[in-house]
Coordinates of C-alpha atoms in Angstrom, one line a residue:
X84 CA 0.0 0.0 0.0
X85 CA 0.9 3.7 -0.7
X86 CA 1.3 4.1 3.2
X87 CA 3.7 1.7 3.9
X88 CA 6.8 3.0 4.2
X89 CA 9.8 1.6 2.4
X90 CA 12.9 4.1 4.1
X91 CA 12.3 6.3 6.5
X92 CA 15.5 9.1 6.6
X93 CA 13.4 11.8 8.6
X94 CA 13.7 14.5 9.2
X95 CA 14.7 14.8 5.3
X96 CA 12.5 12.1 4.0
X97 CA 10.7 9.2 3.5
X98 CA 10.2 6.6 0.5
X99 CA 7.1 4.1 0.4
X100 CA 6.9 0.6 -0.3
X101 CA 4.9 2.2 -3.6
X102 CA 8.1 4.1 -4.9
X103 CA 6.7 7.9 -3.5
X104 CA 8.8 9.4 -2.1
X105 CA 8.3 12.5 0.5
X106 CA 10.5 14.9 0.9
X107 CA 10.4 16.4 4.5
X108 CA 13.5 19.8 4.0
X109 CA 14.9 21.4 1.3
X110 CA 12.3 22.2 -0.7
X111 CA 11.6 25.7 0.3
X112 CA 12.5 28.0 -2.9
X113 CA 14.3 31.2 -2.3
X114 CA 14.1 33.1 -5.2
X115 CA 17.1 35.2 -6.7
X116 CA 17.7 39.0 -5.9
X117 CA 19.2 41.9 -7.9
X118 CA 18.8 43.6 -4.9
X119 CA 22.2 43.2 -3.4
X120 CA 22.0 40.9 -0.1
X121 CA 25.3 41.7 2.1
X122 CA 26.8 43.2 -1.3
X123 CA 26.1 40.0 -3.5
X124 CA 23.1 40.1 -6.6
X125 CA 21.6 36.5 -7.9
X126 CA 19.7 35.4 -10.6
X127 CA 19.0 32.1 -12.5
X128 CA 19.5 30.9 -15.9
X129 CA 18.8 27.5 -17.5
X130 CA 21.5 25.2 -18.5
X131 CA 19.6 22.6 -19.8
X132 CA 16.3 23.4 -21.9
X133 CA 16.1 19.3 -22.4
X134 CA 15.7 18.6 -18.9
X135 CA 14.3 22.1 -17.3
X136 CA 17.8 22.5 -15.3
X137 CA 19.3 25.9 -13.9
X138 CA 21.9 27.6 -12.2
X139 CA 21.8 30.1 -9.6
X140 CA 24.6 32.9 -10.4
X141 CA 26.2 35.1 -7.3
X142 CA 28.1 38.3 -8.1
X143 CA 29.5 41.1 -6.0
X144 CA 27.3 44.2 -7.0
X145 CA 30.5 46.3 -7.4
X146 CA 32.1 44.0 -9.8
X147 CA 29.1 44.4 -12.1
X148 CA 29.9 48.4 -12.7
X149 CA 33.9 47.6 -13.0
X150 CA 33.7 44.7 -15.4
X151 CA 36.0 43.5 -13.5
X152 CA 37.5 39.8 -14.0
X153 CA 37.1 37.1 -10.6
X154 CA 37.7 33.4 -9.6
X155 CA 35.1 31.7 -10.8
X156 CA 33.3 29.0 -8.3
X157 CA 30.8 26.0 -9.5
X158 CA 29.0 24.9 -6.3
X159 CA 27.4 21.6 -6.2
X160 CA 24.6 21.1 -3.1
X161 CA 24.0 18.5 -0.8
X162 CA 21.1 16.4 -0.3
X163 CA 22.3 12.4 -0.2
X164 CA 21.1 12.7 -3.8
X165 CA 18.0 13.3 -3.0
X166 CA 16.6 16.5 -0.8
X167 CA 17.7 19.9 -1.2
X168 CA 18.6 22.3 -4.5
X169 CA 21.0 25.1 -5.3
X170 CA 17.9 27.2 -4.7
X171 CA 17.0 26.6 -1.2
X172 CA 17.7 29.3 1.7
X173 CA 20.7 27.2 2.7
X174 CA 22.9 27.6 -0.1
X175 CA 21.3 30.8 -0.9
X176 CA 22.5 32.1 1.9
X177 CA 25.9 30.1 2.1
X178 CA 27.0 31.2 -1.1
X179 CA 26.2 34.8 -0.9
X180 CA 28.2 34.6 2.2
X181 CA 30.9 32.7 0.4
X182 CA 30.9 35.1 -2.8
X183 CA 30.8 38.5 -0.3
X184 CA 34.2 36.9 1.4
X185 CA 36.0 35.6 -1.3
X186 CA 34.9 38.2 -4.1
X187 CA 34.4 35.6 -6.7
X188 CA 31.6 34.6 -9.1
X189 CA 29.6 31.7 -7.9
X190 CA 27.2 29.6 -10.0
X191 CA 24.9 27.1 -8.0
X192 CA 24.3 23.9 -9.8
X193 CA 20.7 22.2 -9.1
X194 CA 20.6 18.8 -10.6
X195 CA 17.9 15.8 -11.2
X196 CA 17.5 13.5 -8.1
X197 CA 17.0 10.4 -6.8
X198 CA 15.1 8.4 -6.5
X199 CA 13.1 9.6 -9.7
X200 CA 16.0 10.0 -11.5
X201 CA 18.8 7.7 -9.7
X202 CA 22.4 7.6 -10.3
X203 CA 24.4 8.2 -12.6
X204 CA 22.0 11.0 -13.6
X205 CA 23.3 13.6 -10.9
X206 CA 26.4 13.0 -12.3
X207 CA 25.5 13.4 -15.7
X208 CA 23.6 16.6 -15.3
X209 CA 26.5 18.1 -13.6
X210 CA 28.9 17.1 -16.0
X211 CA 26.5 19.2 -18.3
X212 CA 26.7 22.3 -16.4
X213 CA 30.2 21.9 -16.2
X214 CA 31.0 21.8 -19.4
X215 CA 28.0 24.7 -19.9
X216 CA 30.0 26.9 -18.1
X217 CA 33.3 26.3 -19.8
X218 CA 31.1 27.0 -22.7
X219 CA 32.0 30.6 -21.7
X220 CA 35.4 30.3 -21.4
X221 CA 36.3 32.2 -24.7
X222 CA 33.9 34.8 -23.6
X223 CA 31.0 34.5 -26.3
X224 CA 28.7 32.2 -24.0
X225 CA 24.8 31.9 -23.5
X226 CA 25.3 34.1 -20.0
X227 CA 26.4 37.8 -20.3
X228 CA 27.4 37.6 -16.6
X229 CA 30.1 34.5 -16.8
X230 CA 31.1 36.1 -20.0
X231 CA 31.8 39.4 -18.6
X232 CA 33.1 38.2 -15.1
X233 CA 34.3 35.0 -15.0
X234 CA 38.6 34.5 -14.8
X235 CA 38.6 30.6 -16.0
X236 CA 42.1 30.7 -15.1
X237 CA 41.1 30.6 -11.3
X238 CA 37.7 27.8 -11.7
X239 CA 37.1 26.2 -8.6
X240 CA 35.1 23.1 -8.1
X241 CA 32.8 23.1 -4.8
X242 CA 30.3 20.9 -2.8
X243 CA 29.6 19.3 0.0
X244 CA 28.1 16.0 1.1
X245 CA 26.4 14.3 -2.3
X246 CA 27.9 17.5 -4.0
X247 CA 31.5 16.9 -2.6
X248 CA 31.0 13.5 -4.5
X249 CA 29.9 14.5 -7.5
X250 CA 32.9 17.3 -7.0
X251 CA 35.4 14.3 -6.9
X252 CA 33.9 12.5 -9.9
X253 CA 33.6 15.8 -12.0
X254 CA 37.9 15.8 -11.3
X255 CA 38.4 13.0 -11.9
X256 CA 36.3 13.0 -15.7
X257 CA 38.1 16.3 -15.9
X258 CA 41.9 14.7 -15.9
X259 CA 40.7 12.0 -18.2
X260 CA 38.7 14.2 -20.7
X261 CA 41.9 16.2 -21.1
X262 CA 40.3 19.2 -19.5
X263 CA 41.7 19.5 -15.9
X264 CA 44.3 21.8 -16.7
X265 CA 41.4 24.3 -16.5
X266 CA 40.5 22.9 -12.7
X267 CA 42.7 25.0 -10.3
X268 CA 40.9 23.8 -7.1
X269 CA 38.6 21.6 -5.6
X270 CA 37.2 21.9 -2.0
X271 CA 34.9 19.1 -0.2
X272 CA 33.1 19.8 2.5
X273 CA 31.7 16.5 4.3
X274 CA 31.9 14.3 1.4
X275 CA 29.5 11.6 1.2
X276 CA 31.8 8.9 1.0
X277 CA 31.1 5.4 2.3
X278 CA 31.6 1.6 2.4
X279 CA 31.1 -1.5 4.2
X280 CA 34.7 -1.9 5.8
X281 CA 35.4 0.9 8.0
X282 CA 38.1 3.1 6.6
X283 CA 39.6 3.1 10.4
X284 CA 39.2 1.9 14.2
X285 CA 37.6 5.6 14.8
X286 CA 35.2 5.0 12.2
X287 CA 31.5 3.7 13.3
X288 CA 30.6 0.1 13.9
X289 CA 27.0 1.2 15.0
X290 CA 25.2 -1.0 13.0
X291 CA 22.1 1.0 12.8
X292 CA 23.5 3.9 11.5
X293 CA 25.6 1.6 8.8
X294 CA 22.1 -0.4 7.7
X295 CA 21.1 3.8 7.5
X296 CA 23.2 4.8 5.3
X297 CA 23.1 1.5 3.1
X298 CA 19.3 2.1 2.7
X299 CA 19.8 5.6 1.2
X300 CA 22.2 4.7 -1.1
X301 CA 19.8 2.2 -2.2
X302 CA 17.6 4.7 -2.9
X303 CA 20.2 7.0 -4.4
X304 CA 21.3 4.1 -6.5
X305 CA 19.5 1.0 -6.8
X306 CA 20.8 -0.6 -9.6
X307 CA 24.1 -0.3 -7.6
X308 CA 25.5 -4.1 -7.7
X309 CA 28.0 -3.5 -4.7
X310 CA 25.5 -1.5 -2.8
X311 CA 27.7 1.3 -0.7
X312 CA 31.1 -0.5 -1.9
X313 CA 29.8 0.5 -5.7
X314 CA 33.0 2.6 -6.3
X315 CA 31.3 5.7 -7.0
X316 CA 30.2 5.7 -3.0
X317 CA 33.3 4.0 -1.7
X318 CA 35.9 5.9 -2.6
X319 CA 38.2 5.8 0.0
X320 CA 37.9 2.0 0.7
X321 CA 37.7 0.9 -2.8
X322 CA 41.1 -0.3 -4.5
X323 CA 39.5 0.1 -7.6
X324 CA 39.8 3.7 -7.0
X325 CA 43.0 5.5 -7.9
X326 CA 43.0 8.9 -6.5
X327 CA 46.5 10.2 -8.6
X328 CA 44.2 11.2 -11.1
X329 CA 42.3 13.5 -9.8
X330 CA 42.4 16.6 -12.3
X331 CA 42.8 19.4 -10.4
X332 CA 46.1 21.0 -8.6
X333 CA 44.8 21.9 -4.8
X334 CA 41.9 20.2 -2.5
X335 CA 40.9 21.5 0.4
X336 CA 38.4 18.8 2.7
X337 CA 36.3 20.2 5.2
X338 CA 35.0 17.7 7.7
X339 CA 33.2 17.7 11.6
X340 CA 34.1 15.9 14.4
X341 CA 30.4 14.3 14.9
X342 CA 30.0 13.2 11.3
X343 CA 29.5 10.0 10.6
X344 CA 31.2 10.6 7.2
X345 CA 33.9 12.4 9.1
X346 CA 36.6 9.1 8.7
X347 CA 35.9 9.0 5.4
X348 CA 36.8 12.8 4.7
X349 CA 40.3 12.2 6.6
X350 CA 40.7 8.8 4.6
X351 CA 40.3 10.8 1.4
X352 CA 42.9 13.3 2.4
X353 CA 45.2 10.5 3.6
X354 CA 44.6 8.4 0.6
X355 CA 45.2 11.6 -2.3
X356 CA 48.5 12.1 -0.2
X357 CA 49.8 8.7 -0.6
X358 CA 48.5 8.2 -4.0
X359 CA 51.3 9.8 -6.0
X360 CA 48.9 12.4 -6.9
X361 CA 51.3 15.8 -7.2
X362 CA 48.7 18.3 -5.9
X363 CA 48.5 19.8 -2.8
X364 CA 45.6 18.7 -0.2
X365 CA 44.5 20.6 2.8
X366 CA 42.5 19.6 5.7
X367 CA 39.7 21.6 7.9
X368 CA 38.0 20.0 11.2
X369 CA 35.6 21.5 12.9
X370 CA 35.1 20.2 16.1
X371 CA 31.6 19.1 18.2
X372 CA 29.1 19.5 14.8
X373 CA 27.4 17.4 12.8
X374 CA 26.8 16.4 8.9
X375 CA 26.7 19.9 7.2
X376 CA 24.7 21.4 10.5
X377 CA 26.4 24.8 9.8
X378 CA 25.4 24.5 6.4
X379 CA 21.4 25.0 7.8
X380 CA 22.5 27.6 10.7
X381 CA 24.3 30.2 8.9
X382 CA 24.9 32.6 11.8
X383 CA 27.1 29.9 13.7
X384 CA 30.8 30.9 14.4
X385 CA 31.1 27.4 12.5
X386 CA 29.3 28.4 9.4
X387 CA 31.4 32.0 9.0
X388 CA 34.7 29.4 9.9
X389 CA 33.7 27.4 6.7
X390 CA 32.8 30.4 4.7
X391 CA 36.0 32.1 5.4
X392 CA 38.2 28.7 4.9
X393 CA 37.0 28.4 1.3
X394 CA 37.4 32.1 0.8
X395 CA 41.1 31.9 1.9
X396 CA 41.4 28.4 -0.3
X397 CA 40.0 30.7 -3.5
X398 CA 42.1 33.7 -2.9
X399 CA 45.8 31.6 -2.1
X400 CA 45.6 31.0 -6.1
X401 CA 44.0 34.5 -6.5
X402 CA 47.0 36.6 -5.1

């Protein structure tokens, strides 16, 4: 029956035994401003007339009377695949914040979900952004705004949970597409990373929690034949995985001390370092927080901490 449920991940959502699904947060819209907000303007513009898909752009007000050229960041949201979009209030707000400290362009990738549209799909829709915004790179682009502003010698990739996976894949098709060269940094911010063996003796062996996070990857990708081992999740455990070629030169990982994903961020760093991989990787903890809880309270010391972490990681190339 229709009210039988299949997974229940409240407070974010619930699938039935029927295939509806129910999402509980991160559906709230927050529409674009040209109105500065704390000196950033915002609007959307489709990507994807195929498939209905659009990206949220954030520019410092000033920079649109200068013409002046800045770091360009592509921001990938959260959501285990599934809740949340790059229009919500959190990453509305978390990217004007980000774009007001680090003076950069931002555009805000929203993406099909699961479990209407399972993986690889997310994937593939943001590889089609990504390669719609380097669309722009020789200036004559659909978007006046990337055209004008947009340095694509200092491209950042961003995300954080699902979007700090797809962030990884996107470098990794990057480096063997030929086109990481134009990748000069990649920042993750509680990856969603996981797989059946514990990357470590820190990592949990609650057993609830790990049957948790199995059952949303099933939803996320149930044709998945290793379930969370499927190396697209597992990418710290997996030796399938080879992390020297990852296509970018810098990668900064952001991860909190009460995650459950938090091993897995560490792992990641630890694994890029001994891969061979000649970049440079940087890690952030924050201590006493939870899977992306500063993400949905902005005003937390926490939240400006991130902010201003990725602002310094943008601006190191910037200089």
């Amino acid at each position: 029956m229709d009210s039988e449920i299949d997974v229940d991940n409240s407070p974010a959502y619930r699938v039935y035994k029927s295939g509806r699904i129910e999402r509980l947060s991160g559906e709230t819209f927050k529409p674009p401003s040209l109105t500065p907000e704390n000196g950033v303007v915002s609007k959307d513009t489709v990507y994807s007339p195929e498939h209905n898909l659009s990206v949220r752009i954030f520019l410092p007000e000033k920079a649109s009377a200068t013409g002046e050229k800045l770091p360009l960041l592509v921001y990938f949201h959260g959501g285990g695949f599934v809740i949340e979009t790059a229009f919500s209030p959190t990453y509305h707000a978390f990217l004007t914040s980000t774009v007001a400290a680090a003076d950069c362009l931002a555009i805000s990738v929203d993406y099909r979900r699961a479990p209407e549209f399972s993986i690889p799909i997310p994937y593939e829709d943001s590889w089609d952004a990504l390669k719609w915004v380097l669309s722009h790179a020789s200036g004559a682009g659909p978007e006046q705004w990337i055209n004008k502003h947009a340095d694509f010698g200092k491209l950042f990739l961003a995300g954080d949970s699902a979007g700090g996976n797809i962030c990884h894949h996107l470098a990794t098709r990057a480096k063997r597409e030929g086109i990481d060269s134009l990748i000069s940094g990649v920042v993750l911010i509680h990856p969603y990373f996981w797989g059946k063996t514990p990357v470590d003796e820190f990592e949990t062996r609650d057993e609830t929690k790990r049957r948790g996070i199995e059952a949303r990857w099933r939803v996320a990708s149930p044709n998945s034949e290793d379930g969370v081992d499927d190396p697209l999740f597992n990418v710290v455990g997996s030796e399938t995985v080879d992390l020297s070629g990852l296509g970018c030169g810098r990668v900064l990982v952001v991860v909190a001390g009460y995650d459950t994903f938090a091993r897995q961020g560490l792992g990641y760093a630890a694994k890029l370092e001994k891969s061979g991989w000649e970049g440079e990787v940087e890690v952030m903890e924050i201590k006493d927080e939870g899977h992306v809880h500063h993400m949905k309270s902005p005003d937390t010391d926490n939240a400006s901490k991130v902010v201003n972490k990725v602002a310094e990681f943008i601006k190191k190339v910037s200089q």
